[in-house]
CSV table of C-alpha atoms and ligand atoms in Angstrom, one decimal:
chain,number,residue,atom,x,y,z
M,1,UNK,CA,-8.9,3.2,119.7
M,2,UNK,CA,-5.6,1.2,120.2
M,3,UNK,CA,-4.9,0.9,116.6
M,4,UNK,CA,-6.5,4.4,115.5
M,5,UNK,CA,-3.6,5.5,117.1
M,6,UNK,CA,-0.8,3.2,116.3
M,7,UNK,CA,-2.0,3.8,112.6
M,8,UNK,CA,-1.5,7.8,113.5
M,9,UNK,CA,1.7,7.3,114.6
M,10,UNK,CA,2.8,4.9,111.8
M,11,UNK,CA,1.6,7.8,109.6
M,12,UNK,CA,3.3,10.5,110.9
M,13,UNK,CA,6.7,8.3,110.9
M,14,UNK,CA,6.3,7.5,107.2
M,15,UNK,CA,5.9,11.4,106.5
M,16,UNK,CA,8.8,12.2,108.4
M,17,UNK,CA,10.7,9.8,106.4
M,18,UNK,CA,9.3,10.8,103.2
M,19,UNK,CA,9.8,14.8,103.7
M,20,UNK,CA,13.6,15.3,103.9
M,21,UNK,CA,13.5,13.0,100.6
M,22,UNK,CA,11.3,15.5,98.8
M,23,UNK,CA,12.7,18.8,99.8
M,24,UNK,CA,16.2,17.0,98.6
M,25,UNK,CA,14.8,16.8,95.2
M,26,UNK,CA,16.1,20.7,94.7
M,27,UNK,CA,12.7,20.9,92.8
M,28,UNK,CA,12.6,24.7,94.0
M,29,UNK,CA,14.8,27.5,93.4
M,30,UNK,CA,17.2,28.1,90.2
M,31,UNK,CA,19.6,26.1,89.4
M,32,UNK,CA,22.4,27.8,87.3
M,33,UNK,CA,24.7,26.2,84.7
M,34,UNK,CA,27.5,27.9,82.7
M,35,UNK,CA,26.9,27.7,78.9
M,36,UNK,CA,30.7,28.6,77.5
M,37,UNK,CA,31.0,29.3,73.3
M,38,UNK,CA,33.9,28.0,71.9
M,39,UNK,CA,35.1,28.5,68.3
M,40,UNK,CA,37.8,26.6,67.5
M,41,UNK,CA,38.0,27.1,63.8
M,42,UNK,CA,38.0,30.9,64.0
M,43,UNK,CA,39.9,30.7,67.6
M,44,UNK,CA,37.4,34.2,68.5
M,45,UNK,CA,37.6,34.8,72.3
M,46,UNK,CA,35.4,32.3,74.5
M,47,UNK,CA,31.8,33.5,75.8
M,48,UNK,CA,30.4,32.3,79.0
M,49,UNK,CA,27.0,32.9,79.9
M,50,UNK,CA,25.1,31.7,82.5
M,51,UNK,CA,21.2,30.3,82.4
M,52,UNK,CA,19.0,29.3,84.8
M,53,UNK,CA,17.6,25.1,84.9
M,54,UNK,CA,14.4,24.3,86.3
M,55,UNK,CA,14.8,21.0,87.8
M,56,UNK,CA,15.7,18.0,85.7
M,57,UNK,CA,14.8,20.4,82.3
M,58,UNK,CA,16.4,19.3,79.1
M,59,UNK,CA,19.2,21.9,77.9
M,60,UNK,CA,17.0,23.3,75.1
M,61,UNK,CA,14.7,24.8,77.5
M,62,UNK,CA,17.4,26.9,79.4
M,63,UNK,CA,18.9,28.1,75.9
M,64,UNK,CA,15.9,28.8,75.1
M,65,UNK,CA,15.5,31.2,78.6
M,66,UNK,CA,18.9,32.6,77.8
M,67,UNK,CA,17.9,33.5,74.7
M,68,UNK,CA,15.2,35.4,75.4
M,69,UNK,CA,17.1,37.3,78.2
M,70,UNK,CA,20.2,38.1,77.1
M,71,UNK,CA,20.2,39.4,73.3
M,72,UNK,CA,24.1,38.7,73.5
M,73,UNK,CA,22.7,34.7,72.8
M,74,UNK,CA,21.3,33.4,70.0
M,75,UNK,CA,20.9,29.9,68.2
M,76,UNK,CA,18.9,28.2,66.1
M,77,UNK,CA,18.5,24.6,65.6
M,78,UNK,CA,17.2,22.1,62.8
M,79,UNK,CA,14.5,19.1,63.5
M,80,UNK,CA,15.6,16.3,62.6
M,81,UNK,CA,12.6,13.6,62.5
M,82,UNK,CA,14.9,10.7,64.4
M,83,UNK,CA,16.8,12.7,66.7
M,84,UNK,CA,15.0,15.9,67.7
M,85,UNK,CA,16.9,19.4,67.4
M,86,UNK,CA,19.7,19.6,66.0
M,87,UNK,CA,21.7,23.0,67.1
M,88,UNK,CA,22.5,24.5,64.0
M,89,UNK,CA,23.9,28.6,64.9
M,90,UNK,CA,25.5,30.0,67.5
M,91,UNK,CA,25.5,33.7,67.8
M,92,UNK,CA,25.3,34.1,64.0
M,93,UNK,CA,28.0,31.4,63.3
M,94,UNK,CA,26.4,27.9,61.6
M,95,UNK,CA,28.0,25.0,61.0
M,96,UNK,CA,27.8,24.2,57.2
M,97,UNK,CA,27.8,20.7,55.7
M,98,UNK,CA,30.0,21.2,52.7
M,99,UNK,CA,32.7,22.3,55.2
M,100,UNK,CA,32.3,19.9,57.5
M,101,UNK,CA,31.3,22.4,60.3
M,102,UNK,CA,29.5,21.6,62.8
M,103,UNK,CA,28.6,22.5,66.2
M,104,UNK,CA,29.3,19.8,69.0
M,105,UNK,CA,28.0,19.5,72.3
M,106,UNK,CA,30.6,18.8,75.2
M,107,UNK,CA,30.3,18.9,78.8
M,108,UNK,CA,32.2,19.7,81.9
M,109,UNK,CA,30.6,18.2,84.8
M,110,UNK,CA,31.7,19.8,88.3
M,111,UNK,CA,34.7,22.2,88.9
M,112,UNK,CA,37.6,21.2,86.5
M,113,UNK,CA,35.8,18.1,86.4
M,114,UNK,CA,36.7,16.0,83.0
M,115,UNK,CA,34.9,17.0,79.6
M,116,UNK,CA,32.6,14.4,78.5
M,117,UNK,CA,30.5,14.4,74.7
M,118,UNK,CA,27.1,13.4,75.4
M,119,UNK,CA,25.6,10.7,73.7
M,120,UNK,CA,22.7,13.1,72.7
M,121,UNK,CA,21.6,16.2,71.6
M,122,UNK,CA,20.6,19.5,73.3
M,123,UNK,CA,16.8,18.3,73.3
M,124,UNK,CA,17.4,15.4,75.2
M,125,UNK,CA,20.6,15.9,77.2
M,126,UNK,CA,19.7,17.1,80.9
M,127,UNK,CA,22.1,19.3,83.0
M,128,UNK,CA,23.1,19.0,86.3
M,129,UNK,CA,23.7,21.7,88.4
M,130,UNK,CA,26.5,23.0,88.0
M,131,UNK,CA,27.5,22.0,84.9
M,132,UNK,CA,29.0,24.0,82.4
M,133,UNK,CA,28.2,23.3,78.7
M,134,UNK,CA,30.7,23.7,76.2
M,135,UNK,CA,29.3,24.2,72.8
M,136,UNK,CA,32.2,24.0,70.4
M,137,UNK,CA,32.5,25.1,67.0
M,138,UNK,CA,34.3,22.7,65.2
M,139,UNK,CA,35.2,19.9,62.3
M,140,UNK,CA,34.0,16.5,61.6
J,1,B12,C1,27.6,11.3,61.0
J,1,B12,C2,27.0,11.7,62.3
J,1,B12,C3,27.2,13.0,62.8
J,1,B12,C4,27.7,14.1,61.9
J,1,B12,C5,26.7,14.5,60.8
J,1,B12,C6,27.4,15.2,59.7
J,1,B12,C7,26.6,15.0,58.4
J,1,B12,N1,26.0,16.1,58.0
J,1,B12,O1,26.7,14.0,57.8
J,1,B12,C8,28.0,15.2,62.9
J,1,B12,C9,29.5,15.1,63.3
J,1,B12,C10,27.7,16.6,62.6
J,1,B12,C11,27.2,14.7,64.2
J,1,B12,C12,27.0,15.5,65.3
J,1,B12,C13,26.4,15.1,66.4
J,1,B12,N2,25.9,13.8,66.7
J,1,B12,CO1,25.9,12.4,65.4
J,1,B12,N3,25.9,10.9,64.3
J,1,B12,C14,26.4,10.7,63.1
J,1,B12,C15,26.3,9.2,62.7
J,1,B12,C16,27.6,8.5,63.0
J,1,B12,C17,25.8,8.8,61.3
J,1,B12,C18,24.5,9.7,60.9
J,1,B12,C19,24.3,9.4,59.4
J,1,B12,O2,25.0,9.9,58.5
J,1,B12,N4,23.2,8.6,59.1
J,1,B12,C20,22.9,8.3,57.7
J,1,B12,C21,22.1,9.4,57.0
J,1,B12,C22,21.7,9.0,55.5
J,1,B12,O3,20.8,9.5,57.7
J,1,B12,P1,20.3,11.0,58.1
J,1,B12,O4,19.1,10.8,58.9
J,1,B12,O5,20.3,11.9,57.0
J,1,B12,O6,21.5,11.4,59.1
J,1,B12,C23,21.5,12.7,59.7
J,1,B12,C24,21.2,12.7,61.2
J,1,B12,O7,21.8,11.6,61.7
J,1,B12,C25,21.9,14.0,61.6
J,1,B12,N5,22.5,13.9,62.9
J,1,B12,C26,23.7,13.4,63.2
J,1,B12,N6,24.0,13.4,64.5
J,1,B12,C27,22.9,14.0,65.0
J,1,B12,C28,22.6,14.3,66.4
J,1,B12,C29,21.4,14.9,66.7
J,1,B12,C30,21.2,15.1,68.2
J,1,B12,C31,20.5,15.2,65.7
J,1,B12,C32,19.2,15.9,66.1
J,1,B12,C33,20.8,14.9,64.4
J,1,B12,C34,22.0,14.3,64.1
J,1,B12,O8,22.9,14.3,60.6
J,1,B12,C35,22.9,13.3,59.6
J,1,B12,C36,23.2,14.0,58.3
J,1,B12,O9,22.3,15.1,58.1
J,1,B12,C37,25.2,8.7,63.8
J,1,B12,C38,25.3,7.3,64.3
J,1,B12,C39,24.8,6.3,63.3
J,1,B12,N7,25.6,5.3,63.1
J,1,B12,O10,23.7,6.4,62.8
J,1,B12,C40,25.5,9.7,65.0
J,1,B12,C41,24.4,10.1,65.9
J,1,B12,C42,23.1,10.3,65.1
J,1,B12,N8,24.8,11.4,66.5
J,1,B12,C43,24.6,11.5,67.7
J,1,B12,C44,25.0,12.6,68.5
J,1,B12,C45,24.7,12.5,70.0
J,1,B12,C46,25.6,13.7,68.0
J,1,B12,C47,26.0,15.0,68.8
J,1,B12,C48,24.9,15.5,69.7
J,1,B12,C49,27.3,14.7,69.5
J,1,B12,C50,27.8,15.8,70.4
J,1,B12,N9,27.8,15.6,71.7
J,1,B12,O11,28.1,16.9,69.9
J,1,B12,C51,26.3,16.0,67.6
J,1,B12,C52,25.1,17.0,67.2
J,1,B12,C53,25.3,18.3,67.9
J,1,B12,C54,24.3,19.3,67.3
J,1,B12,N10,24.9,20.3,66.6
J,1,B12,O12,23.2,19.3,67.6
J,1,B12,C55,23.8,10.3,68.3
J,1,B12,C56,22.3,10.7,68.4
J,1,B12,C57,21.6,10.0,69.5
J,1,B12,C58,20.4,10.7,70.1
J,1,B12,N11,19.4,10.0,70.4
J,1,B12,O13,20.4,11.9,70.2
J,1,B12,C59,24.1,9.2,67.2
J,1,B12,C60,23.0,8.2,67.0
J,1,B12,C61,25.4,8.5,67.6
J,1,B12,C62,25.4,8.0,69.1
J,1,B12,N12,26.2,8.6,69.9
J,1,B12,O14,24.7,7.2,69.5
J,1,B12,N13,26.8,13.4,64.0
């Protein structure tokens, strides 16, 4: 009986512990990230949207969501069989290879935070909440 209840006890610590550690996963509820457009070879005015993340989803997946509520945002993207997607249009404007266009994927992590360029593309890079995305328009 003794250690019926020491067990139940036990028990009831370890899922006290374990709660608070869950519900700090943020697994619920949006999380919003600022997607901003920069052109920088046209210099046309900067466009900031903002999407909604489930938790830990790859950037793709709230593009995609954005896309298909807001028809100010569109883009298109290229598979490439090594890397995944490769974003190839932003709102109409695609970087073209014999120009050396390109769109590049930057990010500013945290209020005036610094600007960092992923190491990966927009099918494996995961946002944090908060973040806002800088796709640039740009030349190699
Ligand atoms: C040149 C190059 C580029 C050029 C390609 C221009 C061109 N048309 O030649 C440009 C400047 C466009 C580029 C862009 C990016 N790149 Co790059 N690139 C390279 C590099 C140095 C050589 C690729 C190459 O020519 N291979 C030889 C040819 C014969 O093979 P290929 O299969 O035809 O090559 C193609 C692919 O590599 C593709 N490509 C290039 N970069 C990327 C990135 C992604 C995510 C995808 C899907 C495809 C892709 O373009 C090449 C030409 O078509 C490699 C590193 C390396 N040493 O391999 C990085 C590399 C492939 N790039 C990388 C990255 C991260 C990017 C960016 C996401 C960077 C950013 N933050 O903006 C962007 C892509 C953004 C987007 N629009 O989706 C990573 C990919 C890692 C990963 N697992 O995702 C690599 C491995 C470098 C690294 N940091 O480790 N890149």
């Amino acid at each position: 009986m003794m250690s019926m209840m020491t067990i139940a006890s036990f028990l009831s610590a370890a899922l006290l512990l374990l709660v608070p550690g869950i519900l700090t996963e943020k697994a619920y509820g949006p999380n919003l990230i600022e997607l901003t457009i920069v052109n920088s070879i046209s210099n046309a005015p900067n466009e900031t949207y903002s999407a909604d993340m489930v938790f830990r989803g790859i950037l793709l997946g709230a593009m995609r969501r954005l896309q298909e509520t807001n028809s100010d945002f569109k883009f298109t993207y290229t598979e490439d069989p090594n890397y995944g997607p490769f974003l190839e249009s932003v709102n109409g404007v695609a970087g073209v290879n014999a120009e050396h266009t390109y769109w590049e994927l930057l990010v500013q992590t945290g209020e005036n935070g610094p600007v960092i360029r992923p190491d990966v593309g927009i099918g494996c890079y995961i946002p944090e909440p908060n973040d806002r995305i800088i796709l640039k328009f740009t030349k190699w």
